[in-house]
Coordinates of C-alpha atoms in Angstrom, one line a residue:
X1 CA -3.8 1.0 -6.4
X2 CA -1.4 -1.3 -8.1
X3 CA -2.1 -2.4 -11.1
X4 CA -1.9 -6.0 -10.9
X5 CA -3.9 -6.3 -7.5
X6 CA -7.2 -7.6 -7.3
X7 CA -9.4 -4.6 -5.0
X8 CA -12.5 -5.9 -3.4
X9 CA -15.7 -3.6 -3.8
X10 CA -19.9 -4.5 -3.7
X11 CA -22.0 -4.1 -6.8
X12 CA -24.2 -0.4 -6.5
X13 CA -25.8 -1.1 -9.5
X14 CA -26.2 -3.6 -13.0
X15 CA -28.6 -3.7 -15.6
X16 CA -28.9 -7.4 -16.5
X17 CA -30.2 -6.1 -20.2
X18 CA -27.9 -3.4 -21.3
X19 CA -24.6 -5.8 -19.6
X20 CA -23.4 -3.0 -17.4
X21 CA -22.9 -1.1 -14.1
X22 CA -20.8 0.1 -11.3
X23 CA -19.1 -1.3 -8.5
X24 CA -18.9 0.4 -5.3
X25 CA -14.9 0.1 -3.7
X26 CA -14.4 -0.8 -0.3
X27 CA -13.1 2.2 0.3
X28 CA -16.0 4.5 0.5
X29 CA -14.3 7.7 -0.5
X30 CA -13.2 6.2 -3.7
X31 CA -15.5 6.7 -6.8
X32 CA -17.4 4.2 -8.4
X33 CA -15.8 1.7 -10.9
X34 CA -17.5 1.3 -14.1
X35 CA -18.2 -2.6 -15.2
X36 CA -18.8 -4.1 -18.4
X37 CA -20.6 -8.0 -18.7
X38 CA -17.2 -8.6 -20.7
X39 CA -15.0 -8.3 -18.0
X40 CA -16.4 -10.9 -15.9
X41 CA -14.2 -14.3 -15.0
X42 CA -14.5 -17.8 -13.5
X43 CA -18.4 -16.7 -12.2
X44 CA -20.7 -19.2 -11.6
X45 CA -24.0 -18.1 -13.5
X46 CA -25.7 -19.6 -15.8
X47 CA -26.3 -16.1 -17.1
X48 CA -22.9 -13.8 -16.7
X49 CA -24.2 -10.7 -14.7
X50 CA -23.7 -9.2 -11.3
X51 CA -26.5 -8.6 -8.5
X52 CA -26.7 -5.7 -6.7
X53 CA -24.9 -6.1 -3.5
X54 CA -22.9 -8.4 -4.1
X55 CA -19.2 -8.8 -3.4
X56 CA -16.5 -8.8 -6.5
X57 CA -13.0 -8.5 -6.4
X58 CA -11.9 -6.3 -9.8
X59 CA -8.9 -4.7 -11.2
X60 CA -9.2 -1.3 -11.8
X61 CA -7.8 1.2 -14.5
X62 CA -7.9 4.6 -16.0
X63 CA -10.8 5.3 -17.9
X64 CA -12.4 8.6 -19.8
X65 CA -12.9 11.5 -17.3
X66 CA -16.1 12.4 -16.8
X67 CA -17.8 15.3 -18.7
X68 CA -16.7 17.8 -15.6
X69 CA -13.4 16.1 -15.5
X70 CA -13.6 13.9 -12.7
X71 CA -11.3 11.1 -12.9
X72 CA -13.2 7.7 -14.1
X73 CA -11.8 4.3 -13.5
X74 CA -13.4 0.5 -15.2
X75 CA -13.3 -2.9 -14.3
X76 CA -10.7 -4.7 -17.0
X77 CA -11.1 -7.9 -14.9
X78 CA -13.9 -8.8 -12.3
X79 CA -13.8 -12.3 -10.6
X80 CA -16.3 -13.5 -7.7
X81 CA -15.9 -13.3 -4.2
X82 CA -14.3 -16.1 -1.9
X83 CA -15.9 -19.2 -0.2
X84 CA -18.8 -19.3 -2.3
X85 CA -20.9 -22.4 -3.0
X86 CA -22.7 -23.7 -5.8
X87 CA -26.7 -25.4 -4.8
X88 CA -30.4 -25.6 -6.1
X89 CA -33.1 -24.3 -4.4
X90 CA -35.5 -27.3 -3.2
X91 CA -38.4 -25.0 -2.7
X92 CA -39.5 -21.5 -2.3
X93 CA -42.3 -19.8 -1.2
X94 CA -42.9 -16.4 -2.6
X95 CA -45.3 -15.1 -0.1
X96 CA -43.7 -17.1 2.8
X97 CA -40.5 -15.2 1.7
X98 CA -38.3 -18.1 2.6
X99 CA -37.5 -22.1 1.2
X100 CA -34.5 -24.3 1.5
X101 CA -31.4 -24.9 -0.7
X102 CA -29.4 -27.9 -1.3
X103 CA -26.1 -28.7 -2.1
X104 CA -24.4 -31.7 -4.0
X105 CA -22.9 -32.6 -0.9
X106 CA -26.6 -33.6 0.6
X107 CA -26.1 -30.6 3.0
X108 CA -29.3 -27.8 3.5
X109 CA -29.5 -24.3 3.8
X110 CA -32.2 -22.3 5.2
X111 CA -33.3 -20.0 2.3
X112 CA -34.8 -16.2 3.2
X113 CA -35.7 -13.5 1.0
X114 CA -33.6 -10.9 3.0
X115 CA -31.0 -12.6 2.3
X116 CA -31.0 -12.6 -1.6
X117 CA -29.4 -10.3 -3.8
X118 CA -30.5 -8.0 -6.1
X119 CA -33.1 -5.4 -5.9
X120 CA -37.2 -5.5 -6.0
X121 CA -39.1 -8.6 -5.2
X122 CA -37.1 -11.5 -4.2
X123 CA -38.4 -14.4 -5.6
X124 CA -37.0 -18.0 -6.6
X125 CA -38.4 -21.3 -8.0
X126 CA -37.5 -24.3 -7.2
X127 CA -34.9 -26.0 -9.7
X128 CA -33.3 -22.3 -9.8
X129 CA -29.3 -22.6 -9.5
X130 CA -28.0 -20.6 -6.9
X131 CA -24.6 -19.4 -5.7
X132 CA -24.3 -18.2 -2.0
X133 CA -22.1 -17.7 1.2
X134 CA -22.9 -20.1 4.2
X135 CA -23.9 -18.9 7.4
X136 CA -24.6 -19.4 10.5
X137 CA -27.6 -21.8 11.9
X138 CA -31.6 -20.3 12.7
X139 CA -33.6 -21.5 10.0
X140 CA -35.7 -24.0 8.3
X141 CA -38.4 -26.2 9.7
X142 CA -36.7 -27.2 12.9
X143 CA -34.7 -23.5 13.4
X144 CA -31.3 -25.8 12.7
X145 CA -30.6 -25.4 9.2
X146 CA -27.5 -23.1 8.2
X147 CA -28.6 -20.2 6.8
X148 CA -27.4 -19.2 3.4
X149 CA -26.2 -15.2 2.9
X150 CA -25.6 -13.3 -0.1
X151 CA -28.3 -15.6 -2.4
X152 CA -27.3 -15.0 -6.1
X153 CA -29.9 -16.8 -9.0
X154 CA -28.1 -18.5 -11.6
X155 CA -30.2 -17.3 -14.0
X156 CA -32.8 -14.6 -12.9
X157 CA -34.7 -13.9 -16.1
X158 CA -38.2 -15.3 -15.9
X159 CA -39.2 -17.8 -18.9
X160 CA -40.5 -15.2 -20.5
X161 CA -37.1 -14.0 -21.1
X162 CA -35.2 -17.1 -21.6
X163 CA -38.5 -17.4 -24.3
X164 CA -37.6 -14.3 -25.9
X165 CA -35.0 -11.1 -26.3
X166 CA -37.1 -7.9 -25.3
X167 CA -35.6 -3.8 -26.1
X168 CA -33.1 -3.6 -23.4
X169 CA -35.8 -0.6 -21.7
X170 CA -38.9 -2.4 -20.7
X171 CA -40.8 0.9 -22.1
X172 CA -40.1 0.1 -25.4
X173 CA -42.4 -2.9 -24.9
X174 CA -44.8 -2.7 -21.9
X175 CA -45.9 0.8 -23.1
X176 CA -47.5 -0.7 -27.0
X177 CA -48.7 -3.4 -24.9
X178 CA -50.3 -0.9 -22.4
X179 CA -52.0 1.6 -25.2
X180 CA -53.5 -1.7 -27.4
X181 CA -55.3 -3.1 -24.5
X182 CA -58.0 -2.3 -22.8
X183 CA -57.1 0.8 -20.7
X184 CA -56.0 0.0 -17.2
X185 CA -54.1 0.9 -14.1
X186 CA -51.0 -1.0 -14.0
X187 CA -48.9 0.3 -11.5
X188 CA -48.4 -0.1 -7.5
X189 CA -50.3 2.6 -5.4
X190 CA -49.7 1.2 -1.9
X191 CA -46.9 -0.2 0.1
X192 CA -45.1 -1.0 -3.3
X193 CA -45.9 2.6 -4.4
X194 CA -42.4 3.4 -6.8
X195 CA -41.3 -0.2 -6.9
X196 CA -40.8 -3.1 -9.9
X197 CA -40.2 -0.5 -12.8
X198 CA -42.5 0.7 -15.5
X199 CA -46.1 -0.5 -15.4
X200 CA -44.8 -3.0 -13.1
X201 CA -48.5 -4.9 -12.9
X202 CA -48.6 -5.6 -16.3
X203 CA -45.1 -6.8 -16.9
X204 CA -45.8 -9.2 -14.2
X205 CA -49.2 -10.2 -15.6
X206 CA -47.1 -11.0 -19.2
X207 CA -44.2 -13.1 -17.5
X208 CA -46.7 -15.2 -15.3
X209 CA -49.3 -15.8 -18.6
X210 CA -46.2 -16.5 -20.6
X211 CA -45.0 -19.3 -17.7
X212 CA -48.4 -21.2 -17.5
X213 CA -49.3 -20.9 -20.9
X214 CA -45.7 -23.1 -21.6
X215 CA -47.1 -25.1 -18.9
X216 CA -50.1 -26.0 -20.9
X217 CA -48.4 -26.0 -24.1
X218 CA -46.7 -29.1 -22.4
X219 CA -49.9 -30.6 -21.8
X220 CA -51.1 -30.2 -24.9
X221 CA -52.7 -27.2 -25.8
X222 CA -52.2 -24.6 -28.4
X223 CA -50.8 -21.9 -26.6
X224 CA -47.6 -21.1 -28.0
X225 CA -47.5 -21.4 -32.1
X226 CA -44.6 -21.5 -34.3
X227 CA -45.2 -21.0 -37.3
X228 CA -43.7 -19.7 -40.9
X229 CA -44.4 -16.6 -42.1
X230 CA -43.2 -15.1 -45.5
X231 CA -40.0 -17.9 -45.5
X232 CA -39.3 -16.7 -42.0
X233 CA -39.9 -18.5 -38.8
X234 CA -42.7 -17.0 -36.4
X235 CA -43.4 -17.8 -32.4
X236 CA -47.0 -16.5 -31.1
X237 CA -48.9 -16.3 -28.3
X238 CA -52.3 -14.8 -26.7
X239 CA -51.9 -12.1 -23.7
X240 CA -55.5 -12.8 -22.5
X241 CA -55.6 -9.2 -22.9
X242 CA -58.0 -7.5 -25.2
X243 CA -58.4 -4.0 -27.4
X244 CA -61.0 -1.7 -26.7
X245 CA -63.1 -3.6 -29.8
X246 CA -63.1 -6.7 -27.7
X247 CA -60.3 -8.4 -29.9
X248 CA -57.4 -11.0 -28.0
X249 CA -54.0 -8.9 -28.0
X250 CA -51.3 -11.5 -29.6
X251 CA -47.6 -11.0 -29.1
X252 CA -45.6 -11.9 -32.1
X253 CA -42.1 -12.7 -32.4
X254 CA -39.8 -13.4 -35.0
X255 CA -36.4 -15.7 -35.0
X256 CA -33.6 -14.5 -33.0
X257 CA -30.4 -14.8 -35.2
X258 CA -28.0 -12.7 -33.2
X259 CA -25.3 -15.2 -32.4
X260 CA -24.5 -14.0 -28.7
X261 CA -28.5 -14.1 -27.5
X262 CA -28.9 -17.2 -25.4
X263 CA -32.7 -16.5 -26.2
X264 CA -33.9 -18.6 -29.4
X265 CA -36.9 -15.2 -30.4
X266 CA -36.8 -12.0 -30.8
X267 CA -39.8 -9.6 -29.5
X268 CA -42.0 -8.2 -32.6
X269 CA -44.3 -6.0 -31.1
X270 CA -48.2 -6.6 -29.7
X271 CA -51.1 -7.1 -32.5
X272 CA -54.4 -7.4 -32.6
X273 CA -56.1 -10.6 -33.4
X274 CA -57.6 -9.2 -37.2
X275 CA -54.5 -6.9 -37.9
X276 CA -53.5 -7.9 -41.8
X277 CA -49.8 -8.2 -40.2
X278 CA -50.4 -11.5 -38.6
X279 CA -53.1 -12.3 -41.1
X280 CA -51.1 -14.6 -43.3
X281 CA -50.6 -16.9 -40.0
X282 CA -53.2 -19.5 -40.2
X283 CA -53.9 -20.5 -36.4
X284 CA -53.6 -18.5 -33.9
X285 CA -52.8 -19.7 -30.2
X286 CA -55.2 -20.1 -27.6
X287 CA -55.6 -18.0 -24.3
X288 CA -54.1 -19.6 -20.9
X289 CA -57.1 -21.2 -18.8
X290 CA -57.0 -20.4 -15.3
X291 CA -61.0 -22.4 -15.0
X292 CA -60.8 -26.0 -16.2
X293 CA -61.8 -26.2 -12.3
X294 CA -64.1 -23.5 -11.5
X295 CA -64.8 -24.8 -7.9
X296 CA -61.4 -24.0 -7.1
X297 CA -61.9 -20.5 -7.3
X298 CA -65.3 -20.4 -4.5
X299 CA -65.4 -20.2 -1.1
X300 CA -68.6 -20.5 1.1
X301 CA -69.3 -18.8 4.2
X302 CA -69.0 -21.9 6.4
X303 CA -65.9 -22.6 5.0
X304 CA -64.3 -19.6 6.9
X305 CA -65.4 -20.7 10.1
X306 CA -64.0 -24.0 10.2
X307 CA -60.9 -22.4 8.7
X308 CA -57.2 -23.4 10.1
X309 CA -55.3 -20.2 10.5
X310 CA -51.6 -20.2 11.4
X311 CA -51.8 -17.1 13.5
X312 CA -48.1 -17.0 15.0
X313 CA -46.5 -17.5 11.4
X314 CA -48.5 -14.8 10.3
X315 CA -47.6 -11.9 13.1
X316 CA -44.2 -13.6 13.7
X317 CA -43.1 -13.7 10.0
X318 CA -45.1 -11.0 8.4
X319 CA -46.0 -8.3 11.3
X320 CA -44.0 -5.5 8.7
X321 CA -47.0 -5.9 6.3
X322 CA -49.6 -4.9 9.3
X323 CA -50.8 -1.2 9.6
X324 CA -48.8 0.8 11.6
X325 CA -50.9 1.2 14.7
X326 CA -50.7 -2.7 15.7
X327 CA -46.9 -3.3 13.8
X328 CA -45.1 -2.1 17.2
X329 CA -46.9 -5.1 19.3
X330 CA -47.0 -8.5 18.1
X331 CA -49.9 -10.0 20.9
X332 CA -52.5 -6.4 19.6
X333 CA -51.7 -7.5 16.1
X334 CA -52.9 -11.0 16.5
X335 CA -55.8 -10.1 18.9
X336 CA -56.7 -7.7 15.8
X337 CA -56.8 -10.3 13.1
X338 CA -58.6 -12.3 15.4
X339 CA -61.5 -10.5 15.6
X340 CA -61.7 -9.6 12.2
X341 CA -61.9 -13.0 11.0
X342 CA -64.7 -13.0 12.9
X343 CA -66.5 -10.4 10.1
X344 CA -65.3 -12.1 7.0
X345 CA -68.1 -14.9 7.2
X346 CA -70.8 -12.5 7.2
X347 CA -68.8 -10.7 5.1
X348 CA -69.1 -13.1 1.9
X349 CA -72.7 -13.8 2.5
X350 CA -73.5 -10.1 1.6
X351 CA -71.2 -10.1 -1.4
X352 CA -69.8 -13.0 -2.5
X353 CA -67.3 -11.2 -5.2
X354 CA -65.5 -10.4 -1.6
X355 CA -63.1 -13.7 -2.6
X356 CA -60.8 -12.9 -5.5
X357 CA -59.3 -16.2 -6.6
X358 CA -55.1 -16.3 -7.4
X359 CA -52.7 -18.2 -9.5
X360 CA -50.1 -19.5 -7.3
X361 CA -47.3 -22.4 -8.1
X362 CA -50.3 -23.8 -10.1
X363 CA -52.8 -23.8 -8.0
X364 CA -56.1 -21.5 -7.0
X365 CA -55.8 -19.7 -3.9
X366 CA -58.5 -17.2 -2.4
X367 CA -57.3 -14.0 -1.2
X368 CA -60.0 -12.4 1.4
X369 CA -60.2 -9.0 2.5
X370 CA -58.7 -7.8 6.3
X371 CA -59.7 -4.3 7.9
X372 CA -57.7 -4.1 10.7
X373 CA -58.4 -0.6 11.7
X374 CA -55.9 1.1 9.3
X375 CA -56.6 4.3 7.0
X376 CA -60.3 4.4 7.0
X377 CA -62.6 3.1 3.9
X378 CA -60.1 0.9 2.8
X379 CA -59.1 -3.1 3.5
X380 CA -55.7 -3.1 5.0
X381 CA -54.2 -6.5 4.2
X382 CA -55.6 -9.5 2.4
X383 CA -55.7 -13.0 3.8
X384 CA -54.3 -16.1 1.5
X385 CA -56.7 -19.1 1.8
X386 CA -55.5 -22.5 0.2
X387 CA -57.6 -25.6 0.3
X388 CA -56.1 -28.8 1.3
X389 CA -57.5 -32.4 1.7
X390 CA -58.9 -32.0 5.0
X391 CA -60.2 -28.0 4.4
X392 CA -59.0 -24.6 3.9
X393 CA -56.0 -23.4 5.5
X394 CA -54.4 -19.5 6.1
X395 CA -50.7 -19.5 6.4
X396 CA -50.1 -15.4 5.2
X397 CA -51.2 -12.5 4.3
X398 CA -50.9 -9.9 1.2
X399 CA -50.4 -6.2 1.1
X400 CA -52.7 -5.0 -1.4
X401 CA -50.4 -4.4 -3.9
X402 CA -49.2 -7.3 -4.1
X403 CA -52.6 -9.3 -3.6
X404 CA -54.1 -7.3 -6.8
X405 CA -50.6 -7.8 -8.6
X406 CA -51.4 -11.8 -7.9
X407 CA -54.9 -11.9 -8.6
X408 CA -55.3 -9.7 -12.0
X409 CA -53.5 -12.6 -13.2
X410 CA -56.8 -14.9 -13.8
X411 CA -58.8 -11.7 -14.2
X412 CA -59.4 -7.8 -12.9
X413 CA -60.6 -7.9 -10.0
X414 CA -63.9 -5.5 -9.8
X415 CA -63.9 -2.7 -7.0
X416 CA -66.1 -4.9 -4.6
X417 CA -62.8 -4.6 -2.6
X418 CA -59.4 -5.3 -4.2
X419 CA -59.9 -3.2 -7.2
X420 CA -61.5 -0.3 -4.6
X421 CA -59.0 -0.8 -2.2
X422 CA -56.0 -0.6 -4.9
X423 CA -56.9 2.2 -6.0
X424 CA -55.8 5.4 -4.8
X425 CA -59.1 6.6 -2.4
X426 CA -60.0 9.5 -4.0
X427 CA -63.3 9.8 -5.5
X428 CA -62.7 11.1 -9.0
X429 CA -60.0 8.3 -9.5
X430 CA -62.8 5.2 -8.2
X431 CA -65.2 7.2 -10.5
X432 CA -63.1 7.2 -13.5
X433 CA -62.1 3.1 -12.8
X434 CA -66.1 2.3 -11.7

């Protein structure tokens, strides 16, 4: 390679929080290069960072051998790829999996979540910068809409993040967090089994308390206190966790004065409410409420049946979330979810707790339980239910990870279903979480 040529190469791998990673060449028999956040030029992001997938051009050179000697090379200069353009995503829908993308020009772009970079859940809001590679047409609401390719977020750190700077390995945090609360099973056991991280639950139950409790804040309420503390400057707010004593978990941070951190706090630790360490702070913040509207989070029997339900989106768009046996054939699938629906009416007249109420974009949503014939004893998929002005309305459907991911954020669900069925079905495990 010479030394003043650019090679081309796709991101393998980058951890946004320690600033580095490796870059795969195009030229699969070479090894990896290794990449630094330093070395990046004329990107686009808010945030300087590379996604996994994505396509850099780099300039290589010699670097220490590794400790069996192999030859190691590093990234001195890594620019974007070509063509790419600069837009804001208009909207987004996380369990849709798909939204739209504008451009200054006043030109769309049809928005999927394959099509993003980056590893784990795929998720955008809209507002989010993005940079992407046009494509061809096949999207949107009328199937026309160019389709964007290559999707990178501007900034992907949640406002948790942009809140705060957290130890770069999320165990450093999440694990206190985890052993002052209230003991609980925070981690996927189904078709997310080994995805999102450490104690991937919870850290998605902090960044999505932390997001509408700055929500309410701007309304109003006491949620997120600063404060002064000893001559120092103090930011505050309330989990809606507790201990084991009942007490509110409070996570504490102090004021970030590292020059380089584009995040104005810097992450404490976890507290309870009455420990002396936090003592000297005279008000403490106030848990999010998820009930100022507690009719929102009910659904009635007759409700069901007069129910719109978007079957073809559902099979069309989301037939990969179905159990195995009906995945293959898209007409069995919907026949199957057909006739289940049929159950759920009689189904929440003999238990009521069979709705478990979400948090989604800022409104209540009801996820209901679907047994479509999969592993036996256990609800397959759950149903998303979202009231409009002229009734309730099903546009998609859940895998139970993800649907008890969503709905532990208002509370834990009990093992009427979604805690049951999230749970791994063996008995001494349902015993021990009863």
């Amino acid at each position: 390679m010479q030394q003043n040529k650019l090679a081309s190469g796709r991101v393998r791998y980058f951890n946004l929080w320690k600033g580095y990673g490796f870059i795969a060449p195009e030229n699969p028999t070479d090894p990896d290069v290794w990449v630094h956040v330093s070395a990046l030029e004329d990107f686009p992001e808010h945030v300087p960072y590379l996604a996994e997938g994505e396509e850099v051009q780099y300039l290589a050179e010699p670097a220490d051998p590794a400790p069996d000697g192999t030859p190691r090379s590093r990234a001195s200069l890594v620019r974007p790829g070509a063509d790419r353009l600069v837009g804001t995503v208009s909207d987004y829908g996380f369990q849709e999996g798909f939204g739209t993308i504008e451009v200054d020009d006043g030109s769309s772009y049809f928005l999927h979540h394959s099509n993003m970079l980056g590893g784990g859940l795929k998720d955008a809001e809209p507002g989010d910068q993005v940079s992407f590679l046009p494509g061809e047409g096949g999207g949107g609401s009328n199937g026309h809409l160019p389709s964007a390719h290559a999707v990178k977020l501007s900034d992907p750190r949640s406002q948790l993040y942009r809140f705060a700077e957290f130890p770069r390995d999320v165990k450093d945090w999440i694990e206190p967090l985890a052993e002052l609360a209230e003991p609980e099973d925070w981690d996927f056991h189904h078709e997310l089994k080994g995805a999102g991280g450490h104690k991937p639950v919870l850290r998605h139950y902090v960044e999505r308390t932390f997001a509408r409790l700055e929500e309410e804040r701007d309304r109003g309420r006491n949620t997120i206190v600063e404060a002064e503390q000893d001559g120092n400057r103090v930011a505050l707010f309330n989990t809606g966790l507790v201990t084991v004593e009942q007490e509110p978990v409070i996570a504490v941070f102090d004021e970030n004065r590292k020059p380089e951190s584009s995040s104005p706090w810097w992450w404490r630790g976890f507290f309870a409410s009455s420990d002396r360490r936090i003592s000297s702070i005279g008000q403490l913040p106030e848990p999010a409420d998820f009930l100022s509207d507690i009719d929102e989070l009910f659904i009635r029997p007759g409700d069901i049946e007069g129910m719109r339900v978007d079957f073809e989106h559902i099979v069309r768009d989301h037939l990969d979330r179905f159990p195995e046996h009906v995945r293959s054939n898209a007409r069995t699938a919907r026949l199957v979810l057909q006739g289940d629906l049929e159950n759920l009416p009689d189904r929440l007249r003999r238990n009521y707790k069979a709705a478990v109420p979400q948090l989604y974009r800022g409104a209540v949503q009801i996820l209901l339980p679907l047994d479509l014939g999969g592993e036996r004893g256990k609800q397959d998929l759950a149903l998303v239910v979202e009231r409009t002005s002229s009734g309730f309305r099903a546009n998609t459907v859940l895998g139970v990870d993800l649907a008890y991911r969503q709905s532990r954020l208002i509370a834990r669900p009990d093992s009427e279903w979604l805690g049951q069925a999230w749970l791994e079905n063996r008995p001494g495990e349902l015993v021990a979480a009863a």
